[in-house]
Amino acid sequence: MDSCGSNISITSISDYPIYLPGNSNSLSYIENRHVHIYHGHFGQNSSGWPTAKEDVMVSKDKEALHLEGVISLIDVIYDELTGELSRTTGELIEERRHALAELGSEISDDTQIEYSQVLPSLKMQEEIQVNRQDVAASLGKMKSRPYFGAVTITDDEAGTEKLYIGLNSLKDPSTNDLIIYDWRTPVASTYYANHLGSVTYDVPDVGRRTVNVNERIQLVIEDGRLLDVFDSELYIGDDALQHLLVDTAKDRMKSIVSTIQQDQNAIIRQTSAKDMLVLGPPGSGKTSIAMQRIAYLLYLHRHKMSADNMLFITPNEMFGDYIGEVLLELGEASINATTFYRLHDKLDRRNQYESLFRHIERMRNADREEQHDFLLKSSQTLLSELDRTIAQLAERNLKFRTVRIKDESFVTIEELKYLFYDKFRSSPIDSRLKKIQVELTPRYSAALDKAIKDRTKALKRVHTYIGTDAELERQAKQEMTKQFRTLKRYIAQLQFVNIERIYLDALNELDIETRKRTMESLKNRTLNYEDIAPLLYLNIKIKGQQKEPKIQHLIIDEVQDYSPVQLACISAVFPNARKTMLGDRKQIVHPLPVNTLDQLNAVELTKSYRSTVQITEFTKQLIGNDTTESLGVQGEEVSTMSFETFKEQLKSIDSESVAIISRDASHAEEIHLALNQPDVKLFTHDQFTFTKGKLIMPNYMAKGFEFSYVFIIDYDGYDKEKDKFLLYTIASRATRKLILVGKEE
C-alpha cells in the first residue's frame, strides 16, 4: 500500500526486504535475485498476496494458505541467504589468506601503507557478513510465527488493503512490497486501536493520518501452524487473547506485542520530550509496556540511539535477569540494567553501604530514632536543604581535607581554600575544582620524581649486590609509582573535597541528633542505604563527576519505592535522560513508605490482565480497591491449608513457576529446612539471577515477579490492616493459584 508504505521510516541498504531492529545496517536482501512466491488460491494483486477486496469475512482456510505462502517465501529467501553466506565466507577466508601471503605475517614499515589499504576493505566485508548472519537468524525465528495479527484499512489515497503485523517487517523481493509490517511502524497503530471505523494515527515528522479500519483479526500461530483466527474488536478477556495469555509465568518475562491494548499502545508510542509516569495495578502490563516502549524508541530513533543509550533501573538484581529475554524476543539488543543500590559504586570505596534487602529488614525492626533518620534522609525537606547548601558553597563553607603522603602534607586545607575562594574565585564551583586538580598535577609529578630518586639512592646504599643501577632505578620507579597510586586517584577524583562533612553540615541544619548518629556511622565506615542518595547527589552536583551523559532514556520500575532524594540523584547521574517511570501506589513492601508519586502527573491504567479473576478480586478486597477491572481468566478460588498439607501437596506440583513466600530471610531458611525437599531452592539476599522452579523467598524479594503458584506461609501471622499493602503486593504475584498456608509447626 503506497500511502502507508511511504509513511514508514525504513532505512534501506540496496533492496533489503527484512528489517532487523537494533541494527540499522541489518536490512538484508540477496541482490537483484527473484524468487518464486507461493501464490496458493489468492491473488488479486501482482504479488499474489490477498487483498481485502476479495472478502472481509474471516476464513481460517484462507489464512492458513496465506501463512503457508509467507513461510514458503521466507524459506526461499533463507535458502538464498544461507547460500550467499556460504559463498562469501569462503571468499572472505581466501582474501584474508591472500593478504597474509602477499604482505607477510610481520608488519614492516614498507607494508604498513598496504595494510592500511587492505584492512578497511576486509573489515567492511566482515561487517556485511555479520549482518547477513543476523538476518538469517531473524528469518529462522520468523518462520515459527511470522505475524500475529492483521488489519484491513481503507485510505482515501490508496484504497483498501490488508496489512499483516509482526515483530519484523518483510518485503516481497519480486515487487518490493511490504507483506509484513513491523508492529512499531506508524500504520500498525491501526491494529492496536482495538475498534473498527475511523482511526487516526501519528506519523513522526509527517503528522496525523486517518484511515478506516474495516477488519481486525488476531492469529494464533505456533511452530509455523495456524491454530486459530479471531475476528474484530477484541480485548484482553476475549477468547483470542486468553489463548495467547495462557500462562506468562512459566518462564522469564515475555513480550506482549500481540496483546497490546489501546491504552498501552498510546504509552508505548509516546514521543513527548517530557518524563512519563505510568501507574497501574498488578497485571496491568506496566513492565511489559516499558520493554515494548524501549523497542519502539530504538526503532523510531535507530539512527541516533542504540541499546547502549538506554538503561533499566530495576527493583533488585534478579529483576534485570528476569526481563533480559524480552528485548531479544523483539529483535533488539538487550539494554543494560542496574539497581539504585549499584550507584553506590560511584562513591568513596572506603565506606560500606547497606543493601536494599538488609535495609528493609532493619527498618521492620527499627526504633523511633532509626525511623526518624530514614524519613528525614528520604524527604523533600532534606533535598531542599542539600540544594541550599550547594548554592552557598561558591561563597563559603566548602569543606576540604588535608592530603598527605605518608606523614608528610601534600596539600593543606588552607592551601585548598586559598585556591578555591581566592585564586579561582571567578569560576563556577566544578571549574574551580578542576583548576585545582590541574594545579596539583605538576606537584604530584615532582613529588613522585623525588620519591623515586630517594628510593633509588637508598637501594644503591645497600651493601650486598641487588642489581645494576638501571635495575635499581626501575625497581624504585615501580615501588614509588605503586605507592603514589592512591594520591593520583585522590587528585583525579577530587577527593580533597570532603563531601561527608558537607552532608553532615546539611543534616545539622535539620536535626542535630540525626547528624550525630550519621557521624558515628561515618567513623565506622558503615553507612545506611538511605545515605547513598544524598551523598551521591552532593558528589555529582559539587564535583561534576560520575555523570553518565550517554544515557538518553531511563526506565525506572517500582518508582513508588523511590524517595525525592533518590529521584533527584538519578536525574543528576543521568542528566541527558528522559524517564519512563512505572509504579503502583499500593504495591508497597517497605515498612515506612515515602510518598513521591502525588507530586507527578501520571497515566493511570485500571485493567488487570495477568491473574485469574478470583485472585484479582481477592487482592482488591485486601486494600478496598474498587477501581481495578479484572480481565483475567476464570480460575480457582483462593484457598487455605495447613503447613503439613502444604508440604505434601508441594511434592506433587509439576510446575517450574512456584513461589513459597516467607516473612523474612531467616523465616525462609526455617521453611527450607522444614520442607527438606531437594527440588526446592532458597533465594537469598545475594541472588543475582532468576531461576525457574520451586522457590522460597522473603516477601520483599517477590515484588515484580509473577508465578503460576504462590504459597504465602504463615498468612494469619500478618496484621491485616498494618500489612495490607504488603499482602496485596505478594498475593498479586500469583497468576493461577494462590494458597494461604498456616504457620509451620
XYZ file of C-alpha atoms in Angstrom:
745
model
C 0.000 0.000 0.000
C 1.841 3.059 -1.248
C 0.355 5.639 1.089
C 1.082 3.525 4.135
C 4.449 2.367 2.931
C 5.582 5.929 2.318
C 4.914 6.728 5.942
C 7.216 4.026 7.242
C 10.726 5.138 8.057
C 12.677 2.069 6.951
C 16.288 2.668 6.060
C 17.487 0.751 3.038
C 20.818 -0.698 2.076
C 20.269 -1.709 -1.531
C 16.920 -3.567 -1.744
C 16.814 -5.381 1.561
C 13.411 -6.873 2.450
C 13.786 -7.663 6.142
C 14.366 -5.075 8.826
C 16.135 -6.229 11.939
C 15.561 -3.717 14.754
C 18.578 -2.829 16.801
C 20.984 -2.751 13.845
C 20.262 -0.198 11.151
C 22.731 -1.993 8.876
C 20.850 -5.298 9.149
C 18.490 -4.620 6.254
C 19.375 -7.504 4.010
C 18.471 -8.779 0.559
C 20.110 -11.100 -1.912
C 20.975 -8.555 -4.596
C 18.691 -8.417 -7.645
C 17.504 -12.016 -7.294
C 13.910 -13.062 -7.821
C 12.209 -15.939 -6.074
C 9.072 -17.877 -6.892
C 6.407 -16.952 -4.356
C 3.747 -19.408 -3.313
C 0.514 -17.940 -4.633
C -1.967 -20.530 -3.355
C -5.566 -19.675 -4.272
C -5.348 -15.972 -3.632
C -4.081 -13.305 -5.928
C -5.784 -10.066 -6.696
C -2.578 -8.076 -6.868
C 0.708 -8.550 -8.712
C 2.499 -10.324 -5.894
C -0.207 -12.838 -5.165
C -0.990 -11.611 -1.659
C -4.710 -11.369 -0.802
C -6.448 -8.035 -0.536
C -9.500 -7.122 1.469
C -11.444 -6.599 -1.751
C -11.898 -10.382 -2.008
C -13.747 -10.967 1.220
C -13.637 -9.236 4.575
C -15.045 -12.272 6.343
C -12.500 -14.188 8.384
C -11.589 -17.507 6.768
C -9.289 -19.832 8.623
C -8.606 -21.813 5.425
C -7.582 -18.679 3.507
C -5.414 -17.508 6.381
C -3.753 -20.917 6.549
C -2.956 -20.716 2.831
C -1.633 -17.202 3.246
C 0.593 -18.309 6.138
C 1.868 -21.202 4.034
C 2.761 -18.759 1.263
C 4.596 -16.428 3.629
C 6.590 -19.281 5.147
C 7.433 -20.532 1.647
C 8.748 -17.090 0.792
C 10.804 -16.995 3.990
C 12.232 -20.422 3.136
C 13.296 -19.265 -0.328
C 14.912 -16.073 0.997
C 16.578 -18.063 3.793
C 17.984 -20.624 1.354
C 19.285 -17.873 -0.928
C 20.816 -16.054 2.021
C 22.498 -19.099 3.554
C 23.897 -19.997 0.144
C 25.238 -16.480 -0.178
C 26.697 -16.755 3.318
C 28.478 -19.979 2.462
C 29.956 -18.489 -0.716
C 31.039 -15.178 0.797
C 32.516 -16.862 3.865
C 34.807 -18.841 1.604
C 35.728 -15.732 -0.361
C 36.477 -13.802 2.827
C 38.728 -16.563 4.154
C 40.558 -16.726 0.832
C 41.017 -12.950 0.752
C 42.475 -12.981 4.250
C 44.833 -15.812 3.312
C 45.911 -13.922 0.206
C 46.556 -10.721 2.182
C 48.764 -12.569 4.673
C 50.644 -14.313 1.889
C 51.246 -11.086 -0.034
C 52.070 -8.805 2.881
C 53.679 -11.271 5.257
C 52.908 -12.107 8.885
C 55.097 -9.288 10.212
C 54.214 -5.661 9.551
C 57.241 -3.685 8.444
C 57.464 -0.015 7.629
C 57.211 -0.892 3.928
C 53.974 -2.879 4.300
C 52.149 -0.562 6.723
C 50.664 1.507 3.871
C 49.496 -1.621 2.043
C 47.925 -2.961 5.247
C 46.142 0.352 5.840
C 44.529 -0.016 2.399
C 43.554 -3.692 2.746
C 42.260 -3.794 6.327
C 39.282 -1.370 5.904
C 38.018 -3.468 2.986
C 38.301 -6.686 4.999
C 36.594 -5.067 7.964
C 33.685 -3.869 5.836
C 33.240 -7.332 4.331
C 33.242 -8.886 7.815
C 30.559 -6.443 8.986
C 28.403 -7.289 5.975
C 28.876 -10.969 6.775
C 27.766 -10.453 10.383
C 24.696 -8.557 9.129
C 23.818 -11.440 6.813
C 24.117 -13.852 9.733
C 21.802 -11.644 11.811
C 19.242 -11.613 9.029
C 19.444 -15.381 8.630
C 18.894 -15.836 12.368
C 15.907 -13.483 12.285
C 14.386 -15.304 9.313
C 14.796 -18.576 11.173
C 12.806 -17.173 14.100
C 10.245 -15.568 11.831
C 9.265 -18.933 10.318
C 7.672 -20.147 13.538
C 5.490 -17.048 13.896
C 5.785 -14.554 11.017
C 2.954 -12.342 12.292
C 0.255 -12.306 14.941
C -2.480 -10.101 13.524
C -3.877 -8.321 10.502
C -5.853 -5.174 9.872
C -7.755 -4.204 6.731
C -7.791 -0.450 6.163
C -9.128 1.942 3.578
C -7.116 5.035 2.736
C -8.595 7.833 0.596
C -5.425 7.954 -1.478
C -4.519 4.273 -1.846
C -7.742 2.330 -1.479
C -8.159 -0.817 0.608
C -5.505 -3.283 1.666
C -4.887 -5.893 4.314
C -1.766 -5.390 6.449
C -0.206 -8.221 8.435
C 1.502 -7.187 11.692
C 4.565 -8.973 13.104
C 7.735 -8.453 15.120
C 9.692 -7.504 11.974
C 8.960 -6.173 8.518
C 9.305 -8.417 5.466
C 9.264 -7.459 1.777
C 8.264 -9.483 -1.242
C 11.512 -9.388 -3.256
C 9.696 -9.642 -6.587
C 7.677 -6.450 -6.027
C 9.441 -4.757 -3.122
C 6.035 -4.545 -1.364
C 5.840 -4.966 2.397
C 3.948 -8.156 3.203
C 4.560 -7.977 6.970
C 4.620 -4.695 8.860
C 6.758 -4.250 11.960
C 4.464 -3.627 14.942
C 6.273 -0.339 15.570
C 5.526 1.202 12.182
C 3.080 4.110 12.409
C 0.372 2.360 10.415
C 0.442 -0.605 12.821
C -1.258 1.677 15.353
C -4.470 0.995 13.446
C -4.285 -2.617 14.623
C -3.870 -1.596 18.249
C -6.805 0.830 18.125
C -8.976 -2.202 19.010
C -12.028 -0.947 17.153
C -13.403 -0.699 13.641
C -14.222 2.505 11.793
C -12.260 5.722 11.639
C -8.792 5.550 13.254
C -6.214 8.314 13.440
C -2.523 7.584 13.979
C 0.625 9.695 14.198
C 3.460 9.562 11.721
C 6.656 11.138 13.135
C 7.795 14.203 11.166
C 4.703 13.944 8.938
C 1.625 14.425 11.088
C -1.668 12.674 11.736
C -3.263 10.295 9.255
C -6.829 8.992 9.297
C -7.952 5.697 7.755
C -10.994 3.471 8.028
C -10.457 0.102 9.719
C -12.702 -2.474 8.049
C -11.436 -5.623 9.702
C -9.114 -6.602 12.527
C -8.080 -10.179 13.206
C -5.755 -11.952 15.587
C -3.958 -15.101 14.530
C -2.639 -17.732 16.901
C 0.423 -19.194 15.179
C 2.843 -21.661 16.737
C 5.694 -23.513 15.009
C 4.511 -22.238 11.649
C 0.985 -23.635 12.072
C -2.188 -21.571 12.265
C -4.074 -22.708 15.366
C -6.866 -20.161 15.408
C -8.220 -16.922 13.954
C -10.287 -14.402 15.898
C -12.297 -11.652 14.333
C -12.763 -7.959 15.055
C -12.752 -5.758 18.123
C -11.038 -7.987 20.647
C -9.617 -7.034 24.008
C -7.979 -8.937 26.824
C -10.658 -11.138 28.285
C -11.883 -12.382 24.917
C -11.153 -15.930 23.812
C -8.339 -14.968 21.440
C -6.241 -13.153 23.969
C -6.956 -15.627 26.723
C -5.442 -18.192 24.380
C -2.377 -16.005 23.964
C -2.062 -15.354 27.685
C -2.236 -18.991 28.728
C 0.296 -18.565 31.498
C 3.040 -15.977 31.195
C 4.648 -17.033 34.473
C 6.174 -20.266 33.187
C 9.495 -18.637 32.409
C 11.116 -15.241 32.434
C 9.008 -12.314 31.322
C 7.878 -12.486 27.704
C 6.821 -9.951 25.098
C 3.176 -8.820 24.932
C 3.369 -7.359 21.428
C 0.475 -9.461 20.164
C -1.778 -8.428 23.052
C -1.080 -4.711 23.358
C -4.236 -2.764 24.134
C -5.174 0.741 23.007
C -4.225 2.488 26.262
C -0.949 0.548 26.394
C -0.212 1.360 22.747
C -0.580 5.091 23.456
C 2.026 4.820 26.217
C 4.425 2.745 24.123
C 4.356 5.234 21.236
C 4.547 8.391 23.333
C 7.214 10.658 21.835
C 6.933 13.656 24.151
C 10.208 15.049 25.471
C 8.751 15.045 28.988
C 9.209 12.297 31.556
C 6.362 9.802 31.715
C 4.848 8.216 34.825
C 2.681 5.136 34.332
C 0.691 3.827 37.281
C -1.385 0.688 37.301
C -2.412 -2.322 39.362
C -0.613 -5.677 39.314
C -1.002 -7.387 35.967
C -1.756 -4.199 34.017
C 1.346 -4.799 31.904
C 3.477 -1.895 33.168
C 6.847 -3.585 32.882
C 5.973 -5.258 29.591
C 4.827 -1.876 28.275
C 8.209 -0.450 29.282
C 10.043 -3.112 27.302
C 7.861 -2.538 24.233
C 8.476 1.198 24.658
C 12.230 0.621 24.628
C 11.903 -1.424 21.438
C 9.695 1.262 19.880
C 12.091 4.096 20.742
C 15.057 2.119 19.410
C 13.122 1.607 16.186
C 11.982 5.227 15.937
C 15.424 6.698 16.674
C 17.543 3.885 15.243
C 19.991 6.262 13.540
C 20.824 8.232 16.656
C 20.128 5.911 19.591
C 21.125 2.333 20.371
C 20.626 -0.070 23.256
C 23.788 1.382 24.827
C 21.958 4.704 25.243
C 19.244 3.163 27.429
C 19.226 1.860 30.969
C 16.669 -0.043 33.059
C 16.785 0.699 36.787
C 15.252 -2.418 38.309
C 13.926 -3.080 41.836
C 16.594 -5.704 42.574
C 19.449 -7.614 40.997
C 17.327 -10.580 39.896
C 14.805 -8.481 38.023
C 17.295 -7.446 35.358
C 17.887 -11.118 34.597
C 14.145 -11.834 34.723
C 13.326 -9.344 31.951
C 16.500 -9.980 29.970
C 14.898 -12.051 27.214
C 12.119 -9.630 26.288
C 14.129 -7.330 24.010
C 15.899 -10.291 22.429
C 12.480 -11.707 21.600
C 11.599 -8.378 19.991
C 14.740 -8.481 17.871
C 16.580 -5.778 19.811
C 19.834 -5.983 21.712
C 19.279 -6.134 25.448
C 19.775 -2.873 27.279
C 21.817 -2.696 30.436
C 20.073 -2.968 33.774
C 21.180 -1.806 37.191
C 19.723 -1.105 40.617
C 19.762 2.086 42.592
C 21.994 0.367 45.152
C 24.641 -0.208 42.465
C 25.073 3.558 42.111
C 26.955 3.496 45.404
C 29.946 2.267 43.357
C 30.369 5.923 42.336
C 31.063 6.879 45.942
C 34.119 6.540 48.173
C 35.075 2.871 48.287
C 36.278 3.208 51.873
C 32.700 3.070 53.132
C 30.441 0.008 53.273
C 26.808 0.574 52.302
C 23.767 -1.332 53.472
C 21.952 -3.259 50.722
C 18.254 -2.728 49.981
C 17.036 -6.066 51.354
C 19.030 -5.710 54.582
C 17.734 -2.171 54.851
C 14.107 -3.376 54.636
C 14.663 -5.988 57.334
C 16.378 -3.408 59.568
C 13.549 -0.926 59.122
C 10.945 -3.542 60.056
C 12.575 -3.725 63.488
C 13.782 -0.126 63.675
C 13.383 2.024 66.778
C 11.994 5.562 66.634
C 15.404 7.135 66.084
C 16.184 4.920 63.092
C 12.741 5.543 61.631
C 13.140 9.290 62.124
C 16.565 9.317 60.447
C 15.311 7.310 57.471
C 12.286 9.532 56.895
C 14.384 12.694 57.170
C 17.043 11.422 54.758
C 14.355 10.421 52.270
C 12.400 13.672 52.436
C 11.859 16.639 50.182
C 12.996 18.711 53.174
C 16.490 17.216 53.003
C 16.628 17.632 49.221
C 15.796 21.325 49.586
C 18.484 21.694 52.265
C 21.073 19.972 50.049
C 20.265 22.371 47.205
C 20.507 25.357 49.589
C 23.863 24.091 50.877
C 25.221 23.628 47.346
C 24.080 27.123 46.337
C 26.075 28.788 49.119
C 29.297 26.823 48.583
C 30.516 29.281 45.961
C 30.874 31.855 48.733
C 31.598 29.821 51.854
C 31.685 26.519 53.707
C 33.085 24.156 51.080
C 34.872 21.561 53.189
C 38.335 20.264 52.250
C 40.617 17.644 53.722
C 44.406 17.712 54.007
C 46.062 15.321 51.578
C 49.149 13.504 52.902
C 51.923 11.329 51.531
C 52.699 9.041 54.428
C 53.137 11.507 57.281
C 54.008 14.478 55.098
C 51.462 17.026 53.916
C 50.949 17.142 50.144
C 48.363 19.940 50.201
C 46.722 21.530 53.242
C 43.151 22.643 53.851
C 44.342 26.238 53.963
C 46.023 25.963 50.552
C 42.915 24.409 49.051
C 40.704 27.151 50.477
C 43.001 29.816 49.032
C 42.921 28.232 45.593
C 39.143 27.784 45.658
C 37.988 31.066 47.233
C 40.742 33.409 46.056
C 42.825 32.326 43.078
C 39.977 30.728 41.092
C 37.077 32.635 42.626
C 35.631 33.878 39.324
C 34.908 30.369 38.003
C 31.909 28.066 38.740
C 32.358 25.528 41.532
C 33.168 22.500 39.371
C 35.550 24.554 37.199
C 37.398 25.785 40.280
C 37.896 22.201 41.426
C 39.203 21.146 38.027
C 41.647 24.070 38.074
C 42.841 22.942 41.490
C 43.284 19.479 40.003
C 45.455 20.974 37.232
C 47.405 22.967 39.839
C 48.172 19.828 41.852
C 49.213 17.637 38.918
C 52.788 19.025 38.452
C 53.187 18.997 42.240
C 52.273 15.290 42.171
C 54.783 14.619 39.378
C 57.544 16.454 41.274
C 56.781 14.558 44.498
C 56.824 11.238 42.633
C 60.146 12.044 40.916
C 61.694 12.997 44.264
C 60.423 9.812 45.891
C 61.869 7.708 43.033
C 65.264 9.408 43.364
C 65.311 8.995 47.156
C 64.343 5.337 46.865
C 66.990 4.748 44.173
C 69.666 6.232 46.437
C 68.505 4.044 49.310
C 68.707 0.909 47.156
C 72.185 1.825 45.942
C 73.387 2.192 49.531
C 72.631 -1.489 50.202
C 75.994 -3.242 50.692
C 75.054 -6.533 49.055
C 74.528 -6.731 45.287
C 70.819 -6.477 44.407
C 71.054 -5.325 40.768
C 72.588 -2.927 38.310
C 71.985 0.810 38.580
C 69.407 0.610 35.772
C 67.647 -2.273 37.513
C 67.583 -0.396 40.819
C 66.174 2.721 39.162
C 63.477 0.588 37.517
C 62.640 -1.082 40.845
C 62.449 2.284 42.613
C 60.133 3.646 39.932
C 57.811 0.640 40.203
C 57.674 0.812 44.018
C 57.039 4.556 44.216
C 54.530 4.641 41.353
C 52.527 1.951 43.130
C 52.812 3.801 46.456
C 51.669 7.073 44.868
C 48.710 5.451 43.101
C 46.329 6.399 45.919
C 47.435 10.027 45.757
C 46.943 10.062 41.978
C 43.412 8.715 42.419
C 42.738 11.284 45.148
C 43.573 14.114 42.770
C 41.737 12.607 39.795
C 38.558 12.027 41.829
C 38.778 15.363 43.675
C 38.746 13.526 46.991
C 40.329 16.518 48.663
C 36.724 17.801 48.780
C 35.145 16.481 51.968
C 31.638 15.532 50.762
C 30.858 13.724 54.022
C 31.418 16.911 56.068
C 29.173 18.885 53.724
C 26.486 16.214 54.182
C 26.823 16.426 57.960
C 26.505 20.217 57.814
C 23.251 19.892 55.856
C 21.887 17.397 58.402
C 22.957 19.694 61.207
C 20.619 22.381 59.858
C 17.676 19.959 60.160
C 18.384 17.733 63.159
C 21.485 17.700 65.366
C 20.800 14.190 66.713
C 20.493 12.724 63.206
C 23.809 14.349 62.396
C 25.443 12.765 65.442
C 24.212 9.291 64.575
C 25.334 9.707 60.969
C 28.733 10.913 62.176
C 29.160 7.672 64.116
C 28.311 5.666 61.005
C 30.923 7.591 59.037
C 33.541 6.925 61.707
C 32.760 3.208 61.450
C 32.706 3.339 57.619
C 29.293 1.605 57.572
C 26.575 3.772 56.072
C 22.885 3.029 55.673
C 21.021 2.549 52.396
C 19.312 5.933 52.785
C 22.721 7.692 52.900
C 23.614 6.674 49.334
C 21.317 9.155 47.548
C 22.239 12.377 49.432
C 25.972 11.624 49.353
C 25.952 10.816 45.638
C 23.765 13.848 44.894
C 26.243 16.158 46.637
C 29.190 14.428 44.988
C 27.836 14.955 41.475
C 26.449 18.452 41.986
C 29.647 19.752 43.574
C 32.379 17.884 41.700
C 30.599 17.493 38.375
C 31.920 13.936 38.123
C 30.363 10.441 37.902
C 27.700 11.531 35.437
C 26.611 9.260 32.573
C 25.640 11.666 29.776
C 25.423 8.974 27.061
C 22.246 7.527 28.602
C 19.325 9.079 26.709
C 16.429 7.121 28.193
C 15.795 5.574 31.592
C 13.164 3.039 32.598
C 12.544 3.129 36.351
C 10.379 0.298 37.665
C 8.550 0.304 41.025
C 9.015 4.070 41.180
C 6.753 4.313 44.244
C 9.696 2.935 46.246
C 11.933 5.910 45.427
C 12.258 8.969 47.625
C 12.503 12.543 46.288
C 16.212 12.478 47.130
C 16.731 9.253 45.177
C 14.878 10.525 42.113
C 16.877 13.766 42.192
C 20.059 11.699 42.496
C 19.103 9.607 39.455
C 18.481 12.790 37.443
C 21.904 14.080 38.491
C 23.679 10.871 37.452
C 21.867 10.736 34.095
C 21.439 14.412 33.137
C 20.509 13.795 29.485
C 17.972 11.041 30.028
C 14.234 11.189 29.661
C 12.486 8.860 32.060
C 9.668 6.354 31.757
C 8.640 5.588 35.332
C 6.358 2.720 36.307
C 4.625 2.051 39.573
C 1.613 1.325 41.728
C 0.765 3.406 44.773
C -0.470 0.306 46.587
C 2.365 -2.163 45.908
C 4.486 -1.459 48.963
C 6.832 -3.780 50.845
C 8.801 -1.113 52.755
C 7.551 -0.604 56.321
C 7.928 3.182 56.024
C 6.777 4.211 52.542
C 7.718 7.657 51.270
C 5.035 9.330 49.149
C 6.585 10.727 45.970
C 4.011 9.980 43.296
C 1.474 12.658 44.263
C 3.944 15.267 43.035
C 3.921 13.870 39.477
C 1.348 13.701 36.673
C 0.556 10.108 35.791
C -1.045 7.971 33.113
C -3.356 5.622 35.027
C -4.064 2.052 33.922
C -7.030 0.322 35.566
C -7.267 -3.074 33.862
C -5.556 -6.188 35.181
C -4.930 -8.998 32.709
C -2.482 -11.375 34.365
C -4.100 -13.211 37.263
C -7.340 -15.123 37.411
C -10.462 -13.164 38.245
C -10.577 -14.854 41.663
C -7.022 -13.830 42.592
C -7.504 -10.254 41.403
C -10.746 -9.928 43.355
C -9.012 -11.266 46.469
C -6.204 -8.715 46.194
C -8.713 -5.919 45.633
C -10.518 -6.849 48.859
C -7.263 -6.672 50.814
C -6.964 -2.910 50.232
C -10.568 -1.958 49.499
C -9.823 -1.360 45.811
C -12.881 -0.796 43.639
C -11.201 0.743 40.582
C -9.277 -2.186 39.094
C -11.108 -4.080 36.362
C -10.194 -7.764 36.192
C -9.962 -9.152 32.672
C -8.204 -12.382 33.578
C -9.398 -15.912 33.033
C -11.686 -17.717 35.451
C -9.847 -19.918 37.921
C -9.988 -21.500 41.329
C -10.910 -19.631 44.482
C -8.095 -18.578 46.794
C -7.667 -21.462 49.253
C -6.179 -22.084 52.692
C -4.341 -25.107 54.061
C -2.163 -26.212 56.952
C 1.599 -26.294 56.676
C 1.627 -30.084 56.810
C -0.867 -30.332 53.964
C 1.174 -27.812 52.010
C 4.331 -29.923 52.446
C 2.625 -32.927 50.923
C 0.930 -31.064 48.089
C 4.138 -29.275 47.128
C 5.737 -32.627 46.293
C 3.071 -33.387 43.692
C 3.101 -29.989 41.926
C 4.593 -30.288 38.467
C 5.463 -26.687 37.720
C 8.603 -24.599 37.304
C 6.836 -21.460 38.474
C 6.185 -21.816 42.201
C 6.854 -19.156 44.867
C 6.851 -20.003 48.571
C 6.783 -16.632 50.297
C 8.129 -16.166 53.822
C 8.207 -13.168 56.168
C 11.952 -12.548 56.005
C 15.301 -14.198 55.251
C 15.552 -16.194 58.484
C 11.950 -17.408 58.095
C 12.804 -18.543 54.541
C 15.700 -20.609 55.903
C 13.408 -22.201 58.505
C 10.881 -23.181 55.835
C 13.626 -24.578 53.629
C 14.827 -26.822 56.446
C 11.282 -27.856 57.386
C 10.433 -28.854 53.802
C 13.642 -30.800 53.208
C 12.762 -31.250 49.539
C 15.746 -31.290 47.136
C 13.872 -29.578 44.280
C 13.016 -26.539 46.425
C 15.502 -23.664 46.065
C 16.206 -20.981 48.664
C 16.592 -17.407 47.389
C 18.983 -15.338 49.479
C 19.901 -11.660 49.563
C 22.857 -12.404 47.299
C 20.721 -13.843 44.481
C 21.593 -12.161 41.178
C 19.965 -14.457 38.623
C 16.372 -15.563 38.254
C 15.873 -19.305 38.093
C 12.792 -21.371 37.437
C 11.452 -23.955 39.833
C 10.025 -24.121 43.332
C 11.473 -21.080 45.079
C 11.437 -19.916 48.697
C 11.967 -16.189 49.184
C 11.278 -13.397 51.689
C 8.148 -11.409 50.816
C 10.054 -8.285 49.801
C 12.088 -10.256 47.227
C 8.954 -11.440 45.409
C 7.987 -7.980 44.239
C 7.900 -7.528 40.471
C 7.820 -11.229 39.620
C 4.916 -13.486 38.746
C 4.366 -17.173 39.375
C 1.771 -19.772 38.464
C 1.549 -20.910 42.102
C 2.059 -18.712 45.147
C 2.027 -20.021 48.731
C 2.035 -17.358 51.465
C 3.379 -19.053 54.591
C 2.020 -18.032 57.998
C -0.629 -15.861 56.367
C -2.552 -15.480 59.659
C 0.592 -14.047 61.259
C 0.280 -10.858 59.210
C -1.543 -7.824 60.601
C -4.356 -7.459 58.057
C -4.501 -3.676 58.484
C -0.871 -2.770 59.046
C 0.387 -5.223 56.400
C -2.438 -4.851 53.877
C -0.284 -3.280 51.152
C 2.435 -5.882 51.689
C -0.137 -8.697 51.424
C -1.656 -7.053 48.350
C 1.779 -6.990 46.727
C 2.750 -10.595 47.384
C -0.708 -12.089 46.751
C -0.782 -10.434 43.325
C 2.352 -12.371 42.317
C 0.087 -15.384 41.642
C -1.303 -15.861 38.149
C -3.207 -19.145 38.514
C -3.306 -20.388 42.099
C -2.965 -18.534 45.412
C -2.803 -20.599 48.600
C -2.717 -19.167 52.127
C -0.718 -21.510 54.350
C -0.701 -21.794 58.131
C 2.353 -21.439 60.320
C 4.914 -24.214 60.172
C 4.893 -26.375 63.314
